[in-house]
Tab-separated table of C-alpha atoms in Angstrom:
chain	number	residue	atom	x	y	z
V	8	UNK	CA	48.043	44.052	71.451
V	9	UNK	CA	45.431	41.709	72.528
V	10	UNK	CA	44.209	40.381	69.416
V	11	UNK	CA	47.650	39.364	68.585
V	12	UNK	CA	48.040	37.537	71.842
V	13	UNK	CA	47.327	33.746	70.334
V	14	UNK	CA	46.416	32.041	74.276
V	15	UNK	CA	43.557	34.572	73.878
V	16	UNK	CA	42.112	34.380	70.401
V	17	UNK	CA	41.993	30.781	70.657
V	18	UNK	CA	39.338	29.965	73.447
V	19	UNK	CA	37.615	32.422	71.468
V	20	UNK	CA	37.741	30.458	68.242
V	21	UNK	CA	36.755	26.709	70.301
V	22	UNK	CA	34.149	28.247	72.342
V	23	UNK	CA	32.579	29.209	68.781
V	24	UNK	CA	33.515	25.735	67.503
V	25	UNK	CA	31.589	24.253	70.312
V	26	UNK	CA	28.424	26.490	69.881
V	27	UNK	CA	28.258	25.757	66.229
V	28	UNK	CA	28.788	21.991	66.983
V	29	UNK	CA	25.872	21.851	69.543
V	30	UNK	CA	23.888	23.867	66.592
V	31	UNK	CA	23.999	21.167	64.115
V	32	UNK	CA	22.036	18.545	67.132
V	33	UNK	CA	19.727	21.472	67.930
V	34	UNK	CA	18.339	21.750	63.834
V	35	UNK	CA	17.821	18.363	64.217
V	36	UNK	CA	15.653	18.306	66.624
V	37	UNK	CA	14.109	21.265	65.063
V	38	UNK	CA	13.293	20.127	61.386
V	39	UNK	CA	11.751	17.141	63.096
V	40	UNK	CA	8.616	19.405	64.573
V	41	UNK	CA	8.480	22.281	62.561
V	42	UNK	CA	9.118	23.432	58.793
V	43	UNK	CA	12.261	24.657	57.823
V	44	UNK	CA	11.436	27.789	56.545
V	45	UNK	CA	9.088	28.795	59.736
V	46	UNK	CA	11.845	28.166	62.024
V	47	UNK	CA	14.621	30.189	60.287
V	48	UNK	CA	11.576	33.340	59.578
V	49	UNK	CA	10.923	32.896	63.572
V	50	UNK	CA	14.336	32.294	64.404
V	51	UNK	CA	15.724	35.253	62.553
V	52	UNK	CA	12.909	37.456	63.990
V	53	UNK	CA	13.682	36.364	67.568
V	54	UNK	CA	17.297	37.831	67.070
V	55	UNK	CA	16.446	40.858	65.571
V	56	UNK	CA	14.273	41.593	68.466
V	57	UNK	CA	16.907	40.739	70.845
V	58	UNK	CA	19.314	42.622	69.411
V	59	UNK	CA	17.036	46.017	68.721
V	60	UNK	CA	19.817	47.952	70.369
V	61	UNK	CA	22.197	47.464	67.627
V	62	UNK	CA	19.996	48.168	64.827
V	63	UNK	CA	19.542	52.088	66.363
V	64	UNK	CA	22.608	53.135	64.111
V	65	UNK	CA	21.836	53.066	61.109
V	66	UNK	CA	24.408	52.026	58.649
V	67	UNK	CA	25.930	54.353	55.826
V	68	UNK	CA	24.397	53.655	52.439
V	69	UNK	CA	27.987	51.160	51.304
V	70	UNK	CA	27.603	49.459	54.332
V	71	UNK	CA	24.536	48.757	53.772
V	72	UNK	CA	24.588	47.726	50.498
V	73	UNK	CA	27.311	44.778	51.851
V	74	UNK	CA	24.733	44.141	55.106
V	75	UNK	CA	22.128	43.059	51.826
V	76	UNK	CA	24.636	40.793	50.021
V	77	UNK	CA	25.720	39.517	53.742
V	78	UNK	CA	22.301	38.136	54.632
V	79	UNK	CA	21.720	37.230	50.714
V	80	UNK	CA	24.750	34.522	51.026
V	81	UNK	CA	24.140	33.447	54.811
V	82	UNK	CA	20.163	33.554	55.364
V	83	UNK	CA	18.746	31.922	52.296
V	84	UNK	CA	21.868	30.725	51.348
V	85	UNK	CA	23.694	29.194	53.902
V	86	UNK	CA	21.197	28.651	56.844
V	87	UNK	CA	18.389	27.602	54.269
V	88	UNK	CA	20.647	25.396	52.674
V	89	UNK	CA	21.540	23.750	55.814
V	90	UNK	CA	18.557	23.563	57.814
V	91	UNK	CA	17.363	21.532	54.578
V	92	UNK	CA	19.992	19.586	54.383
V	93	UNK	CA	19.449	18.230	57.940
V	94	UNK	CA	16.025	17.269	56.985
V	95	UNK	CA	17.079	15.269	54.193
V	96	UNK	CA	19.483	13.473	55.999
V	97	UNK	CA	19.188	11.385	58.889
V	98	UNK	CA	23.350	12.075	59.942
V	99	UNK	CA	24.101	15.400	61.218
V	100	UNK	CA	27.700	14.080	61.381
V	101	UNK	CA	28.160	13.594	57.886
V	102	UNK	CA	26.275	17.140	57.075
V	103	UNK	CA	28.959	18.731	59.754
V	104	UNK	CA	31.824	17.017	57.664
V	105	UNK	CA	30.425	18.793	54.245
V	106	UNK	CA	30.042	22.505	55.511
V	107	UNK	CA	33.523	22.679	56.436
V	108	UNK	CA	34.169	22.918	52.884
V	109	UNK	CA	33.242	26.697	53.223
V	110	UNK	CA	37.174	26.876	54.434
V	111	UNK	CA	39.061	25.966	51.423
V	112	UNK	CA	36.532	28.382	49.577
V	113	UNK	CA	37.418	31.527	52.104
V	114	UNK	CA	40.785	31.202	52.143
V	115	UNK	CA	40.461	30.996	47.815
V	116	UNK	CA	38.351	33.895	48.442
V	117	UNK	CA	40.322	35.792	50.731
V	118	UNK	CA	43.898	35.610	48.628
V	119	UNK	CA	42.329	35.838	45.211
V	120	UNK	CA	40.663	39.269	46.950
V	121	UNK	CA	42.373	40.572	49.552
V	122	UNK	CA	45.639	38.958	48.909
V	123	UNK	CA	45.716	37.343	52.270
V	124	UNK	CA	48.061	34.546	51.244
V	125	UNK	CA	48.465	31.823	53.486
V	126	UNK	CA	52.436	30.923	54.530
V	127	UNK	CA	53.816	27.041	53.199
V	128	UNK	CA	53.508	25.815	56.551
V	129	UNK	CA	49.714	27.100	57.134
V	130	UNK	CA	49.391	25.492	53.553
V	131	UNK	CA	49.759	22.677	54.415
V	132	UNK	CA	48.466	21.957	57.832
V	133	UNK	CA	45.354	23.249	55.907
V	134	UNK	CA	45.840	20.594	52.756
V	135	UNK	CA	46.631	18.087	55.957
V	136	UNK	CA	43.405	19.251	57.937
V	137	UNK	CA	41.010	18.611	54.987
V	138	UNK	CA	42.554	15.698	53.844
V	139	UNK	CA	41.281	14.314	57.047
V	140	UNK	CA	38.026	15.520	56.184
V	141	UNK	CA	38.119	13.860	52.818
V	142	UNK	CA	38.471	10.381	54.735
V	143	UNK	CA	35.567	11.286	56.744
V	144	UNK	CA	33.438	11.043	54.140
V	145	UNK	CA	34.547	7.644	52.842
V	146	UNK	CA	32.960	6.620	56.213
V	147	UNK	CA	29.207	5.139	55.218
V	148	UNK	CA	28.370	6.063	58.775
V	149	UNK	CA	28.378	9.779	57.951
V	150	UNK	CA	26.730	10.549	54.870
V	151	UNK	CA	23.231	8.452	53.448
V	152	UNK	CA	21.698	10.964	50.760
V	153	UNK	CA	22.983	12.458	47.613
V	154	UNK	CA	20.274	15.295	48.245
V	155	UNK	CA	21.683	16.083	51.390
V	156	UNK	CA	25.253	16.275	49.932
V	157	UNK	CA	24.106	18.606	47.398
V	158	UNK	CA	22.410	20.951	49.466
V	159	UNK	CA	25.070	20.739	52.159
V	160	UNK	CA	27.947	21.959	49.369
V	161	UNK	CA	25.960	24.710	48.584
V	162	UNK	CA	25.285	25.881	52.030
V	163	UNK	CA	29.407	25.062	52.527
V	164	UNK	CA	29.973	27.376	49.250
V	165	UNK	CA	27.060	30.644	50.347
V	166	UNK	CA	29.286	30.452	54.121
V	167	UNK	CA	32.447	30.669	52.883
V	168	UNK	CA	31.086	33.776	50.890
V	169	UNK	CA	29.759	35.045	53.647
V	170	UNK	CA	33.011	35.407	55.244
V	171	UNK	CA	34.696	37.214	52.631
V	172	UNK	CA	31.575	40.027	52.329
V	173	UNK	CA	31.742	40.947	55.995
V	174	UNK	CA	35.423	41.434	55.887
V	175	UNK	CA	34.271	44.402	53.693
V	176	UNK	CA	32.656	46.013	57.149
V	177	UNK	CA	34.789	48.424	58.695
V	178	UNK	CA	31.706	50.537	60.684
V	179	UNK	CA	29.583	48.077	61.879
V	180	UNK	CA	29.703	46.268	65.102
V	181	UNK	CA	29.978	42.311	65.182
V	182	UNK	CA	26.506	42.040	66.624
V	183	UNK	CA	25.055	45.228	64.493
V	184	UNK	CA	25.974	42.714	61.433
V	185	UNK	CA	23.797	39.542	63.105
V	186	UNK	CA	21.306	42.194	64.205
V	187	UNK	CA	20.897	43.768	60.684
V	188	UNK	CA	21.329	40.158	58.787
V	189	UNK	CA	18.584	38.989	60.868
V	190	UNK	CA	16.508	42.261	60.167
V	191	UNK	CA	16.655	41.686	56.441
V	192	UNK	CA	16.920	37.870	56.256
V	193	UNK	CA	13.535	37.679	58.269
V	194	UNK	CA	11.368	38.695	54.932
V	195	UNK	CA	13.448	36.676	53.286
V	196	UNK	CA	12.591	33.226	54.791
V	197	UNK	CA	8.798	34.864	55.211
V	198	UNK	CA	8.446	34.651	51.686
V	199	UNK	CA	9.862	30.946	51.036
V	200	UNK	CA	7.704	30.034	54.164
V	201	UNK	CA	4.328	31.468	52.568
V	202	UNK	CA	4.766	30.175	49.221
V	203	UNK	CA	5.595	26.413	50.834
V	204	UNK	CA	1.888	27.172	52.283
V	205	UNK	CA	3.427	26.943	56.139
V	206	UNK	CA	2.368	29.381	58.577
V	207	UNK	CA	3.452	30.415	62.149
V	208	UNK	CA	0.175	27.810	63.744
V	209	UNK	CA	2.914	25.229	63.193
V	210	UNK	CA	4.464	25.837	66.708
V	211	UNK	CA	1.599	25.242	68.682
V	212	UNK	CA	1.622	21.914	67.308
V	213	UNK	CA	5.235	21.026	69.006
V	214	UNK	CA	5.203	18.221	71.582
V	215	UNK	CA	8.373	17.597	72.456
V	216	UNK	CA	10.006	20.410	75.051
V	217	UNK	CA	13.719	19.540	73.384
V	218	UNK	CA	12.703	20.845	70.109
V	219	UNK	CA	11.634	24.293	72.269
V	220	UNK	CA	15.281	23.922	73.918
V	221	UNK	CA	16.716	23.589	70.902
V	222	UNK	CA	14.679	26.382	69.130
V	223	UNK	CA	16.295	29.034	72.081
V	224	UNK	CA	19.450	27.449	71.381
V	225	UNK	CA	19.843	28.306	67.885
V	226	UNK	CA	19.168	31.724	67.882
V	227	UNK	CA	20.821	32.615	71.756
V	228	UNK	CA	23.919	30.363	71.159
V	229	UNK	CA	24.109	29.555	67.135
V	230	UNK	CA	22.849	33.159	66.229
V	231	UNK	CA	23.952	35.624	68.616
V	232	UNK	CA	27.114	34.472	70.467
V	233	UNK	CA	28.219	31.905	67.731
V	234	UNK	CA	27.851	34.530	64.642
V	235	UNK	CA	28.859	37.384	66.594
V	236	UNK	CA	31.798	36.035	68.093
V	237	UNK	CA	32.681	34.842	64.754
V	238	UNK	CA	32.105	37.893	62.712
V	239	UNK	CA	34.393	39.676	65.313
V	240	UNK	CA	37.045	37.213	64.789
V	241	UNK	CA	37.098	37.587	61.161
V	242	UNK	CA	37.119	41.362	61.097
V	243	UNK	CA	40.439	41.374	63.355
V	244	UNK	CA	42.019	38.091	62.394
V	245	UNK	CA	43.895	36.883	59.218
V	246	UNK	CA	40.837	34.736	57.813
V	247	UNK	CA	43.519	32.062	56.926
V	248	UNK	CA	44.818	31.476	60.525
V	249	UNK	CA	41.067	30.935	61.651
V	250	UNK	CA	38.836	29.585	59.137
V	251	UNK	CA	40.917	26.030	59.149
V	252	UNK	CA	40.140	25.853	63.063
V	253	UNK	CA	36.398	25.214	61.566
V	254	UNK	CA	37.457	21.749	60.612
V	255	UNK	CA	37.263	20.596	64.464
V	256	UNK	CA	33.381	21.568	63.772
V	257	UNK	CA	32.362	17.848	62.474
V	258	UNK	CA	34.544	16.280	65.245
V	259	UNK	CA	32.764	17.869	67.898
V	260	UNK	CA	29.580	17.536	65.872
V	261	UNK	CA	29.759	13.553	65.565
V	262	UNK	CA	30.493	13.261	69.672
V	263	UNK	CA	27.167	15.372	70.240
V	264	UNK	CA	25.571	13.196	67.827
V	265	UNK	CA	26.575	10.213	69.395
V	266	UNK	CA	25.297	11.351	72.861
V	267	UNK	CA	22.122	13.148	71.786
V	268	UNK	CA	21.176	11.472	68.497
V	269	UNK	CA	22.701	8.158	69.034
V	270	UNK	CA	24.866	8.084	65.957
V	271	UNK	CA	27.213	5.793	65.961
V	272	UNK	CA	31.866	6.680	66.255
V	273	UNK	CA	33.895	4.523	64.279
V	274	UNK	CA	37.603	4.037	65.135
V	275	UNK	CA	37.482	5.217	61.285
V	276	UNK	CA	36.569	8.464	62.810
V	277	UNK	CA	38.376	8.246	65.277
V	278	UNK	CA	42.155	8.370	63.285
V	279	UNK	CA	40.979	10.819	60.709
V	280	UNK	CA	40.252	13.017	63.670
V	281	UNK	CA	43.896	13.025	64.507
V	282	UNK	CA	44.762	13.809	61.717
V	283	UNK	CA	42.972	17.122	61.365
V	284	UNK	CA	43.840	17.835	64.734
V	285	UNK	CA	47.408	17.807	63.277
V	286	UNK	CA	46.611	20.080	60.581
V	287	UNK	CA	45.260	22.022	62.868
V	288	UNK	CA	48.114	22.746	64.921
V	289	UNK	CA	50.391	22.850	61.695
V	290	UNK	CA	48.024	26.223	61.079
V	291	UNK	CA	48.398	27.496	64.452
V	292	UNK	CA	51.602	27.708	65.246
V	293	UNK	CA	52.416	29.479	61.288
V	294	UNK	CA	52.292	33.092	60.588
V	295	UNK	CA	50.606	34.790	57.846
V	296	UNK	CA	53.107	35.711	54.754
V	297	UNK	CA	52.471	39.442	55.507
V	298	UNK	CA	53.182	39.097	59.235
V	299	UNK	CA	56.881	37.513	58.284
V	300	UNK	CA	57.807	40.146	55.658
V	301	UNK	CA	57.049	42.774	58.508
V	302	UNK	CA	59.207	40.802	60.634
């Protein structure tokens, strides 16, 4: 079967890590102009409309019911979270670093409830991985507010729930879930928006075309092919084999930073890197416990 075929789930998993990486330079450049809460309600409205198609089926009442705790633990949880975090911070490398924490908590989520226990070896490329991570944030380069940490653990914490709730979704298309998460989640940020006393008027008053750029890039390539490319993954893939692969996120994060943000790379950076990339392909080349006692 396809899915099982590794040389094809993988450009799969790095084209997402790519998208997502380029997503933490385009909120940058988006908190900068316009609230926070305006550009996830607008954001989150844009997608819906794009993705009308998807929301023609309507989902049985269960499914629903997990579509509402879905966008509950990724809109004002995990993108609210973030986008805030961003603004409080003035290095989107460091905020990169702390999101990946979501991991450890999926793959806690994932064995305590599905029983999707990860094999020794994927153990510990993942302890390996994110103990490469851990040295990243010893760098003072990446990380200058204890706000921004806060908020950025918390976002980290409402992802990696995220994860484990869609798992639940057995009759709902990848992009029916960002469709109907976007749907719902729209209200959501409308609410936090109107009691911040912000209003839509604010994007007339953007100036700079990048921040427009960036605006279509979050919900075209963060949103839509990022989420939905991701949700599909998780719904056919052992959620321990791919949620370490979101530790190359801050790595390709910090190198778009550097070229669009000027932030600076230390050589710091630089060997910690390799050292997740090692973890990395410790996890890749394992098998999932249930896949060996088949075999």
């Amino acid at each position: 079967m396809i899915l099982d075929n590794k040389l094809y789930v993988l450009p799969l998993i790095l084209f997402v890590i790519l998208i997502w990486a380029g997503n933490f330079v385009s909120i940058s450049y988006i908190v900068k102009e316009m609230d926070v809460f305006t550009a996830l309600t607008l954001r989150l409205a844009m997608v819906a409309i794009l993705l009308f198609p998807f929301l023609r089926r309507l989902p049985n009442q269960s499914d629903f019911l997990v579509l509402f705790l879905a966008t509950t633990a990724i809109v004002p949880g995990h993108f609210g979270l973030l986008f805030l975090s961003i603004l409080n911070t003035k290095s989107v490398g460091g905020i990169s670093v702390l999101i990946q924490l979501s991991i450890p908590f999926s793959i806690l989520f994932a064995w305590l409830l599905f029983k999707d226990r990860p094999s020794n070896l994927r153990i510990v490329g993942l302890l390996i991985a994110f103990t490469g991570i851990v040295f990243l944030l010893y760098d003072p380069s990446l990380l200058d507010s204890r706000n921004a940490f806060i908020l950025a653990i918390g976002s980290a914490f409402c992802l990696g729930i995220y994860f484990i709730i869609i798992k639940k979704l057995k009759n709902v298309k990848s992009l029916a879930v960002i469709a109907w998460t976007s749907l719902l989640g729209s209200p959501m940020m409308y609410i936090f928006m109107f009691y911040t006393n912000n209003s839509f008027s604010s994007i007339l008053e953007i100036q700079n075309t990048s921040t427009l750029v960036a605006f279509c890039y979050t919900v075209i390539a963060g949103s839509i092919l990022g989420h939905g490319l991701w949700a599909y993954l998780v719904k056919t893939q052992d959620i321990s084999f791919i949620s370490p692969f979101l530790l190359l996120v801050p790595m390709f994060a910090v190198v778009l930073s550097s070229i669009f943000l000027n932030e600076e790379i230390t050589f710091s950076f630089m060997i910690t890197s390799s050292v997740i990339v090692f973890g990395i392909f410790l996890v890749f080349i394992s098998k999932n416990v249930k896949n060996n006692l088949k075999d």
